[in-house]
mmCIF file of C-alpha atoms and ligand atoms in Angstrom:
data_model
loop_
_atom_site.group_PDB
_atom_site.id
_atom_site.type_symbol
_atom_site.label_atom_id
_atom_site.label_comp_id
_atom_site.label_asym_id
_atom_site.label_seq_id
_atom_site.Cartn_x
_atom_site.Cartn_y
_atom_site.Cartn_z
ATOM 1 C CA UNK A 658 -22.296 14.854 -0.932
ATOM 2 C CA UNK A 659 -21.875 17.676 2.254
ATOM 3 C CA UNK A 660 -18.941 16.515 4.701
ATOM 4 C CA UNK A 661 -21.332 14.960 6.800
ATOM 5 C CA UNK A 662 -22.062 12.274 4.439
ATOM 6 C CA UNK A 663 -19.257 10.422 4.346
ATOM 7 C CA UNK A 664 -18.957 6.941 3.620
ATOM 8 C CA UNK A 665 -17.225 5.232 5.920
ATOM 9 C CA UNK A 666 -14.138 2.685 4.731
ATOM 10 C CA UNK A 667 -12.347 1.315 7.894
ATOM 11 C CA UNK A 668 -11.767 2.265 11.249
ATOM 12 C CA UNK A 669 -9.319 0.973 13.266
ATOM 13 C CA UNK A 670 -6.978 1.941 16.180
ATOM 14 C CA UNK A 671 -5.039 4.329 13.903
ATOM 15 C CA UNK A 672 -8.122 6.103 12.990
ATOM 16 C CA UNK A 673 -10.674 6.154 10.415
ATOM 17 C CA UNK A 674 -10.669 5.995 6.305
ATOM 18 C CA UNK A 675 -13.860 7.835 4.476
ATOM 19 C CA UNK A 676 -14.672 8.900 1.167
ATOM 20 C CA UNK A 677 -15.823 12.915 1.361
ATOM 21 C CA UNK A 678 -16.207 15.356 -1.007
ATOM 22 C CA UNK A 679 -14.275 18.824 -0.708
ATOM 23 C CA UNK A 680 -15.202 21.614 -3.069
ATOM 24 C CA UNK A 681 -17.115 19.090 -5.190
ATOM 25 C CA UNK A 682 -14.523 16.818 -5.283
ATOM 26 C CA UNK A 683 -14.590 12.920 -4.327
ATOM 27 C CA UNK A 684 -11.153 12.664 -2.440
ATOM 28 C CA UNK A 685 -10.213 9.737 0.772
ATOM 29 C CA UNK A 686 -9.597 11.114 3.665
ATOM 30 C CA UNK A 687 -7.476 9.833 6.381
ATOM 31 C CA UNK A 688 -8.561 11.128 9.741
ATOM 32 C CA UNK A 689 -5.469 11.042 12.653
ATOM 33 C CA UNK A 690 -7.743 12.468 15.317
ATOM 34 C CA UNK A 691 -9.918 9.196 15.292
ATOM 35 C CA UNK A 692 -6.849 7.146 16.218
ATOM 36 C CA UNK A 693 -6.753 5.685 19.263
ATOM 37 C CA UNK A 694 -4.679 7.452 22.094
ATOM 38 C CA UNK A 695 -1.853 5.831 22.686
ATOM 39 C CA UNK A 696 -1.898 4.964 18.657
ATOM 40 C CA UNK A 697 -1.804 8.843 17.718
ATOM 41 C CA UNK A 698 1.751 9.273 17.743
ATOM 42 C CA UNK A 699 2.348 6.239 15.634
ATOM 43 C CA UNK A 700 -0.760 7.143 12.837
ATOM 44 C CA UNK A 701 0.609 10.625 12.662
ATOM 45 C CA UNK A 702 3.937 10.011 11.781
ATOM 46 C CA UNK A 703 2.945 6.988 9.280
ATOM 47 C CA UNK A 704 0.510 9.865 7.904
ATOM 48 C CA UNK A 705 3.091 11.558 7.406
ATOM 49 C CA UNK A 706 4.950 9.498 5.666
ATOM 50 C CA UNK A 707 2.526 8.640 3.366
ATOM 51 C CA UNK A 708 1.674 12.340 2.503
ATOM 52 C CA UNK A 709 6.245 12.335 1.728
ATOM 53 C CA UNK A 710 5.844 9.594 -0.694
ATOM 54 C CA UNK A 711 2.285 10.933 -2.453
ATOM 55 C CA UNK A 712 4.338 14.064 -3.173
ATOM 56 C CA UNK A 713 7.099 12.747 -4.690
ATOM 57 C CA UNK A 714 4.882 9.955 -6.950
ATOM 58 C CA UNK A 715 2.976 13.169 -7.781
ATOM 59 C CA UNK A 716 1.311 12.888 -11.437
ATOM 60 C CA UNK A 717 1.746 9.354 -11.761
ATOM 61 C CA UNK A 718 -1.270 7.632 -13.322
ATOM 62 C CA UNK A 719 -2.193 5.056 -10.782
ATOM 63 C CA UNK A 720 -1.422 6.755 -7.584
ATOM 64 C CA UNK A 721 -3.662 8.929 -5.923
ATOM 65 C CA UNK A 722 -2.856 12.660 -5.981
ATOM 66 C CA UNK A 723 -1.795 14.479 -2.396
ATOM 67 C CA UNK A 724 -4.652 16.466 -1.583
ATOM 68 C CA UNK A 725 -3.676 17.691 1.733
ATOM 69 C CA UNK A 726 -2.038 16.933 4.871
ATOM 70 C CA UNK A 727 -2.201 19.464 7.893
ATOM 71 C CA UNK A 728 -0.928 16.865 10.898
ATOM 72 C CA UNK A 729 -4.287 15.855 11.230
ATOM 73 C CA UNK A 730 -6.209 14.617 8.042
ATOM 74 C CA UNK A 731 -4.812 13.280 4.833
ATOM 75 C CA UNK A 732 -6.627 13.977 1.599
ATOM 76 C CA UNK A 733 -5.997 11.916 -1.080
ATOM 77 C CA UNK A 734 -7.708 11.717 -4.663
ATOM 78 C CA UNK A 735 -10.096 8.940 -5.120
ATOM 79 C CA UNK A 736 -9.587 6.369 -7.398
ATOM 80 C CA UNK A 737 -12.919 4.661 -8.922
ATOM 81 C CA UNK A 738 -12.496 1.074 -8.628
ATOM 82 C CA UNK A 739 -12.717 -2.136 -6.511
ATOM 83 C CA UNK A 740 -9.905 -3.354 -4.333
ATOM 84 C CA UNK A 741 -7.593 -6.670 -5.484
ATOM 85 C CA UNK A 742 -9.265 -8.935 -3.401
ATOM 86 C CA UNK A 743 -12.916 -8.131 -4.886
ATOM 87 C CA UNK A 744 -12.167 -7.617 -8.608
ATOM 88 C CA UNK A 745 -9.973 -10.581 -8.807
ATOM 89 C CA UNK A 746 -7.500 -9.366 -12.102
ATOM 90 C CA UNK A 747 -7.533 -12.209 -14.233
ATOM 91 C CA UNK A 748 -5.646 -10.400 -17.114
ATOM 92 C CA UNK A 749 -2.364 -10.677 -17.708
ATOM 93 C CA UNK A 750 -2.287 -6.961 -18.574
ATOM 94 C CA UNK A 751 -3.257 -5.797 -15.100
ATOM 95 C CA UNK A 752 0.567 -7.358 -13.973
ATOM 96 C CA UNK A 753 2.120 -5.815 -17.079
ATOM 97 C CA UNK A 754 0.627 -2.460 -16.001
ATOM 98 C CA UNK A 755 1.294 -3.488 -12.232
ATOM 99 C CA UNK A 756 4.827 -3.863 -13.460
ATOM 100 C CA UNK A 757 5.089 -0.668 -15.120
ATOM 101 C CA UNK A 758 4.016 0.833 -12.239
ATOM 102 C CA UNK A 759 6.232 -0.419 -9.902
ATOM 103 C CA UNK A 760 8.930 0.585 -11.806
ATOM 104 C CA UNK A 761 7.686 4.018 -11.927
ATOM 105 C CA UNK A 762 7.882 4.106 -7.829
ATOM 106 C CA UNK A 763 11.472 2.594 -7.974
ATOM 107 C CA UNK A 764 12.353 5.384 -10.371
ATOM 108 C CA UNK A 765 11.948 7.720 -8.221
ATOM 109 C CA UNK A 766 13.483 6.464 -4.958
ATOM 110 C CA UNK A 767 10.203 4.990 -3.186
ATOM 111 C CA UNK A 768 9.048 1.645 -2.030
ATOM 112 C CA UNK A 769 5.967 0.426 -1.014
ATOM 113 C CA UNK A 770 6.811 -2.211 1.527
ATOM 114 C CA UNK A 771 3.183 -3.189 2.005
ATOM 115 C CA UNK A 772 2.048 -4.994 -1.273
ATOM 116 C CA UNK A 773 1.315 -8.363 -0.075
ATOM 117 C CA UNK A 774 -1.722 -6.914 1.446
ATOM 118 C CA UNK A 775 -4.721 -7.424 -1.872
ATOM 119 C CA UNK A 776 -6.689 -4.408 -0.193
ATOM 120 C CA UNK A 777 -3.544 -1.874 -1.086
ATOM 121 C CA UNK A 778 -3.710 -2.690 -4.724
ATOM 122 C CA UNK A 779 -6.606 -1.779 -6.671
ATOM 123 C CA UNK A 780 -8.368 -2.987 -9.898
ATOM 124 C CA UNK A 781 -10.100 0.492 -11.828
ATOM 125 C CA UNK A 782 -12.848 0.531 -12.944
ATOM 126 C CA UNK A 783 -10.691 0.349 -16.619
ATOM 127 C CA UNK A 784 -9.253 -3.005 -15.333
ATOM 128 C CA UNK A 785 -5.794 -0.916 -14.633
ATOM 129 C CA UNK A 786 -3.858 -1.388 -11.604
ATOM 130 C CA UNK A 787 -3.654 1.632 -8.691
ATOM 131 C CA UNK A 788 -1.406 1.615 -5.758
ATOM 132 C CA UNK A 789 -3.012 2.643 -1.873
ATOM 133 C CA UNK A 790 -1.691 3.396 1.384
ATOM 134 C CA UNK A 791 2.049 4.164 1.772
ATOM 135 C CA UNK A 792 2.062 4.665 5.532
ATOM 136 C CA UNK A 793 5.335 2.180 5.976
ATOM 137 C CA UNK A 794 7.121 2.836 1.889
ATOM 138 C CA UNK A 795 10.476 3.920 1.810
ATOM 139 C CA UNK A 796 10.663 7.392 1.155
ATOM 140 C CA UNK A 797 14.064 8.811 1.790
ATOM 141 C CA UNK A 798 15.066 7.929 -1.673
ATOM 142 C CA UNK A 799 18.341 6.338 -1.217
ATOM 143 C CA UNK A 800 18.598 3.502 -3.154
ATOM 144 C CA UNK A 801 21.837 1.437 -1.696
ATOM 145 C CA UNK A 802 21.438 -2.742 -1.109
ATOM 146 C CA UNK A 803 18.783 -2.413 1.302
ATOM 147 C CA UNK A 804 16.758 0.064 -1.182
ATOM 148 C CA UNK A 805 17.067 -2.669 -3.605
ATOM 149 C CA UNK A 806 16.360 -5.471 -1.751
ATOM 150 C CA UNK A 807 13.247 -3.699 -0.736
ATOM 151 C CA UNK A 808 12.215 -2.984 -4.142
ATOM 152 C CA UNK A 809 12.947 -6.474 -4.948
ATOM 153 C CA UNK A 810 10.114 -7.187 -2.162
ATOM 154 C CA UNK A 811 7.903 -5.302 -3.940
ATOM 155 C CA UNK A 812 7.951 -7.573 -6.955
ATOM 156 C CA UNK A 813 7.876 -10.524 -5.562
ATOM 157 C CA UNK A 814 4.554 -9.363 -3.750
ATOM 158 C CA UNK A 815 3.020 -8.520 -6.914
ATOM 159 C CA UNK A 816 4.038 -11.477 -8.351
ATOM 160 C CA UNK A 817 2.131 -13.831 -5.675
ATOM 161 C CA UNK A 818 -0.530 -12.203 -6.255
ATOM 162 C CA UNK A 819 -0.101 -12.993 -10.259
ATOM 163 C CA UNK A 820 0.403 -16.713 -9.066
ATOM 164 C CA UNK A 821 -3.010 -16.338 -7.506
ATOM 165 C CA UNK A 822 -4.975 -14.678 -10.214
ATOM 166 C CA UNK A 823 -3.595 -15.182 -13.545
ATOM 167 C CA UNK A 824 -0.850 -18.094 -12.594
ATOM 168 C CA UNK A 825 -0.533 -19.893 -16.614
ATOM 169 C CA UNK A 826 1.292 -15.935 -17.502
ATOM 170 C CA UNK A 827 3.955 -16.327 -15.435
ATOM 171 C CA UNK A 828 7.087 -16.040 -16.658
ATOM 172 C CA UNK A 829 10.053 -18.501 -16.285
ATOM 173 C CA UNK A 830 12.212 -15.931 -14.583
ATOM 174 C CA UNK A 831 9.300 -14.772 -12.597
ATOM 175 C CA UNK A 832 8.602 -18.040 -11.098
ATOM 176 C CA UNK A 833 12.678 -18.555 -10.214
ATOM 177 C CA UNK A 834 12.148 -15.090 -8.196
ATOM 178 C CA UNK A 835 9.146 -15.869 -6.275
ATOM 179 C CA UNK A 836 11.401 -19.038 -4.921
ATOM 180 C CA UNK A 837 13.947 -16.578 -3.674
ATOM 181 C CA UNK A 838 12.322 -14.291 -1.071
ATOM 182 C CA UNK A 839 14.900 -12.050 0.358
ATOM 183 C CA UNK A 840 16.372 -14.198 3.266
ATOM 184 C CA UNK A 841 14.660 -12.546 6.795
ATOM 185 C CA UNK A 842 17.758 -12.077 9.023
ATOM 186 C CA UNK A 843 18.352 -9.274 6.359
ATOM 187 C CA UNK A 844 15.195 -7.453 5.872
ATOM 188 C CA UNK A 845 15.148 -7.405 9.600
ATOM 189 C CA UNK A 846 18.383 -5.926 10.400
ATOM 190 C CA UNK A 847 17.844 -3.336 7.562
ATOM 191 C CA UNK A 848 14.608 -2.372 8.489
ATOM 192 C CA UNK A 849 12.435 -1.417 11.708
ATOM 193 C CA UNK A 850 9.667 -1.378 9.442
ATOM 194 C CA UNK A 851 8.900 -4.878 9.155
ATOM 195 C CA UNK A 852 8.746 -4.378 13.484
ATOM 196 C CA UNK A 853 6.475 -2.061 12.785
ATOM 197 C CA UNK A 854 4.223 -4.403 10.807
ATOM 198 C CA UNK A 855 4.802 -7.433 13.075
ATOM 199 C CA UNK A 856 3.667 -5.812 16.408
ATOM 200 C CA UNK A 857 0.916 -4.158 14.292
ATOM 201 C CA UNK A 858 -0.611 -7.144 13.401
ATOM 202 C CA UNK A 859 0.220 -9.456 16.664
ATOM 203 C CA UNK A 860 -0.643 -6.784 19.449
ATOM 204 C CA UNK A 861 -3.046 -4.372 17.861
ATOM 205 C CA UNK A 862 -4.201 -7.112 15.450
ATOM 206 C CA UNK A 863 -5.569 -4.191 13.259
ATOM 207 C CA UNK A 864 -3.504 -4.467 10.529
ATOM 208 C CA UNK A 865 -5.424 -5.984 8.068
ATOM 209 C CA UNK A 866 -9.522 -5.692 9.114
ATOM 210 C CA UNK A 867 -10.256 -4.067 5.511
ATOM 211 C CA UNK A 868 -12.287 -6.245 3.283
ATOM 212 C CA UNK A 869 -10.848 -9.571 4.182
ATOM 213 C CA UNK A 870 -7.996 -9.286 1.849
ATOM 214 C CA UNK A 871 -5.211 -12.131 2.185
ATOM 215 C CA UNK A 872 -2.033 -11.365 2.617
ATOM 216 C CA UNK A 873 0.713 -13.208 1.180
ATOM 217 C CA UNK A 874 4.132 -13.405 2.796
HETATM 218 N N1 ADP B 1825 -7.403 7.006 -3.222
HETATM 219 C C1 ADP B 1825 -8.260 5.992 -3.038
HETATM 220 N N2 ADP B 1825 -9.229 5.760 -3.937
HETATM 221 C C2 ADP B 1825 -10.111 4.758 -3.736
HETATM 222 N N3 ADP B 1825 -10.093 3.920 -2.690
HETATM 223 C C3 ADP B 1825 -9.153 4.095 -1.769
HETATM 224 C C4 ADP B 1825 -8.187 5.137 -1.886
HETATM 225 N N4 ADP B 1825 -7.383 5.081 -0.818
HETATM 226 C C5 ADP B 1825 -7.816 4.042 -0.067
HETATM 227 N N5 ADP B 1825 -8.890 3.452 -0.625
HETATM 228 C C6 ADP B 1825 -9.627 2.297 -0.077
HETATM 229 O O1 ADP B 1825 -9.611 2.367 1.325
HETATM 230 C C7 ADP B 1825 -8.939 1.239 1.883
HETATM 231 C C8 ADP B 1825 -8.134 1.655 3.081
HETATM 232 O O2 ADP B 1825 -7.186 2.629 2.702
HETATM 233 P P1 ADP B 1825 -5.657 2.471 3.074
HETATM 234 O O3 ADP B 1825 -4.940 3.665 2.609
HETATM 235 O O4 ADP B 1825 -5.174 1.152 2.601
HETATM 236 O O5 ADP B 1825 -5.737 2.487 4.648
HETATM 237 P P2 ADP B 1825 -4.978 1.605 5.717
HETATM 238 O O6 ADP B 1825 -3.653 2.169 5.836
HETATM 239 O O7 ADP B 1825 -5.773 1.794 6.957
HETATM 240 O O8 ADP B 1825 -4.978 0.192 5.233
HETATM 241 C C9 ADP B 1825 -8.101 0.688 0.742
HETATM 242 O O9 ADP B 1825 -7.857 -0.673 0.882
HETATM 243 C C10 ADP B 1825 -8.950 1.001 -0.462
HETATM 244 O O10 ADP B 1825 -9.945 0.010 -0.657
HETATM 245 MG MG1 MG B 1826 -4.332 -0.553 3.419
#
């Protein structure tokens, strides 16, 4: 596949998402110079971002590997496999792994923040879980009340999307979580992010155009 034949993923005001092949590789690329204008500032510095936390989840099975990041295009390793919302994980082993997973991240100091959105997990083509786009995860590796709280988020994201999907293997305690979301007043004084999100989705009303995914919050 030559670089001109690549297949197009989304495109929104924050640029575009492709699948391209470099040096016979498969690998996504995230292109900043298709973002909009005034959006440029904002997609570079989220790109940025995600390139921080790709290096430091570097060789984790189940999140794709940093390819490169020059300001203007991210390259990340492809992952074969269909996004939540289309493979619909029935199995009760796709949440263990999701689990695992997400315990790996917390390990070492990063958070998603984005998980309610179906289109940022993905189902393998093994039926294992994989972990997209961490344009808005925590990446400065502190892990105080607010880290935790965060990671807590996490969770409780995957585990509405277990409720959906594969709802009879829920555990006891996991049900008694996903009736205590973090209270609102605090994720919003700890964190611009969740700004971020909000005017994302209300003004630019991009946020979520990939695939149709739900989001659950
Ligand atoms: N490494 C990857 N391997 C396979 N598919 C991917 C990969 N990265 C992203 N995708 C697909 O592209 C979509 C958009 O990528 P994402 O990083 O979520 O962009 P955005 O930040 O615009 O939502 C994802 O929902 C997923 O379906
Ligand atoms: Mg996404």
């Amino acid at each position: 596949m030559p670089n001109s034949d690549s297949i197009l993923l989304k495109a929104d005001e924050l640029g575009r998402i492709e699948i391209v092949e470099r040096d016979g590789v498969r690998v996504i690329r995230r292109d900043i110079r298709a973002a909009r204008w005034w959006a440029r500032a904002f997609a570079r510095r989220a790109a940025a971002r995600e390139a921080r936390a790709l290096a430091k989840l570097a060789g984790i099975d189940g999140v794709p590997s940093l390819v490169g990041w020059d300001g203007r295009e991210l390259l990340r390793g492809y992952i074969a496999g269909l996004p939540m919302q289309q493979a619909q994980p029935r199995d009760r082993a796709y949440y263990r792994q999701a689990l695992r997973l997400l315990a790996q991240l917390h390990r070492r100091g990063i958070v998603h923040n984005d998980l309610a959105k179906e289109p940022n997990w993905l189902v393998r083509d093994d039926g294992r879980p994989a972990l997209v786009d961490f344009q808005i995860a925590w990446t400065r590796g502190r892990r105080g009340r607010l880290f935790r709280l965060l990671a807590r988020e996490d969770l409780r994201h995957l585990l509405k999307h277990k409720r959906t999907y594969c709802d009879h293997a829920l555990s006891t305690r996991q049900r008694a979580m996903l009736q205590s979301p973090a209270p609102h007043s605090r994720l919003w004084r700890a964190t611009g992010k969740r700004l971020y999100k909000l005017i994302a989705r209300r003004v630019f009303g991009y946020w979520d155009n990939e695939g149709k995914g739900r989001v659950r919050d």
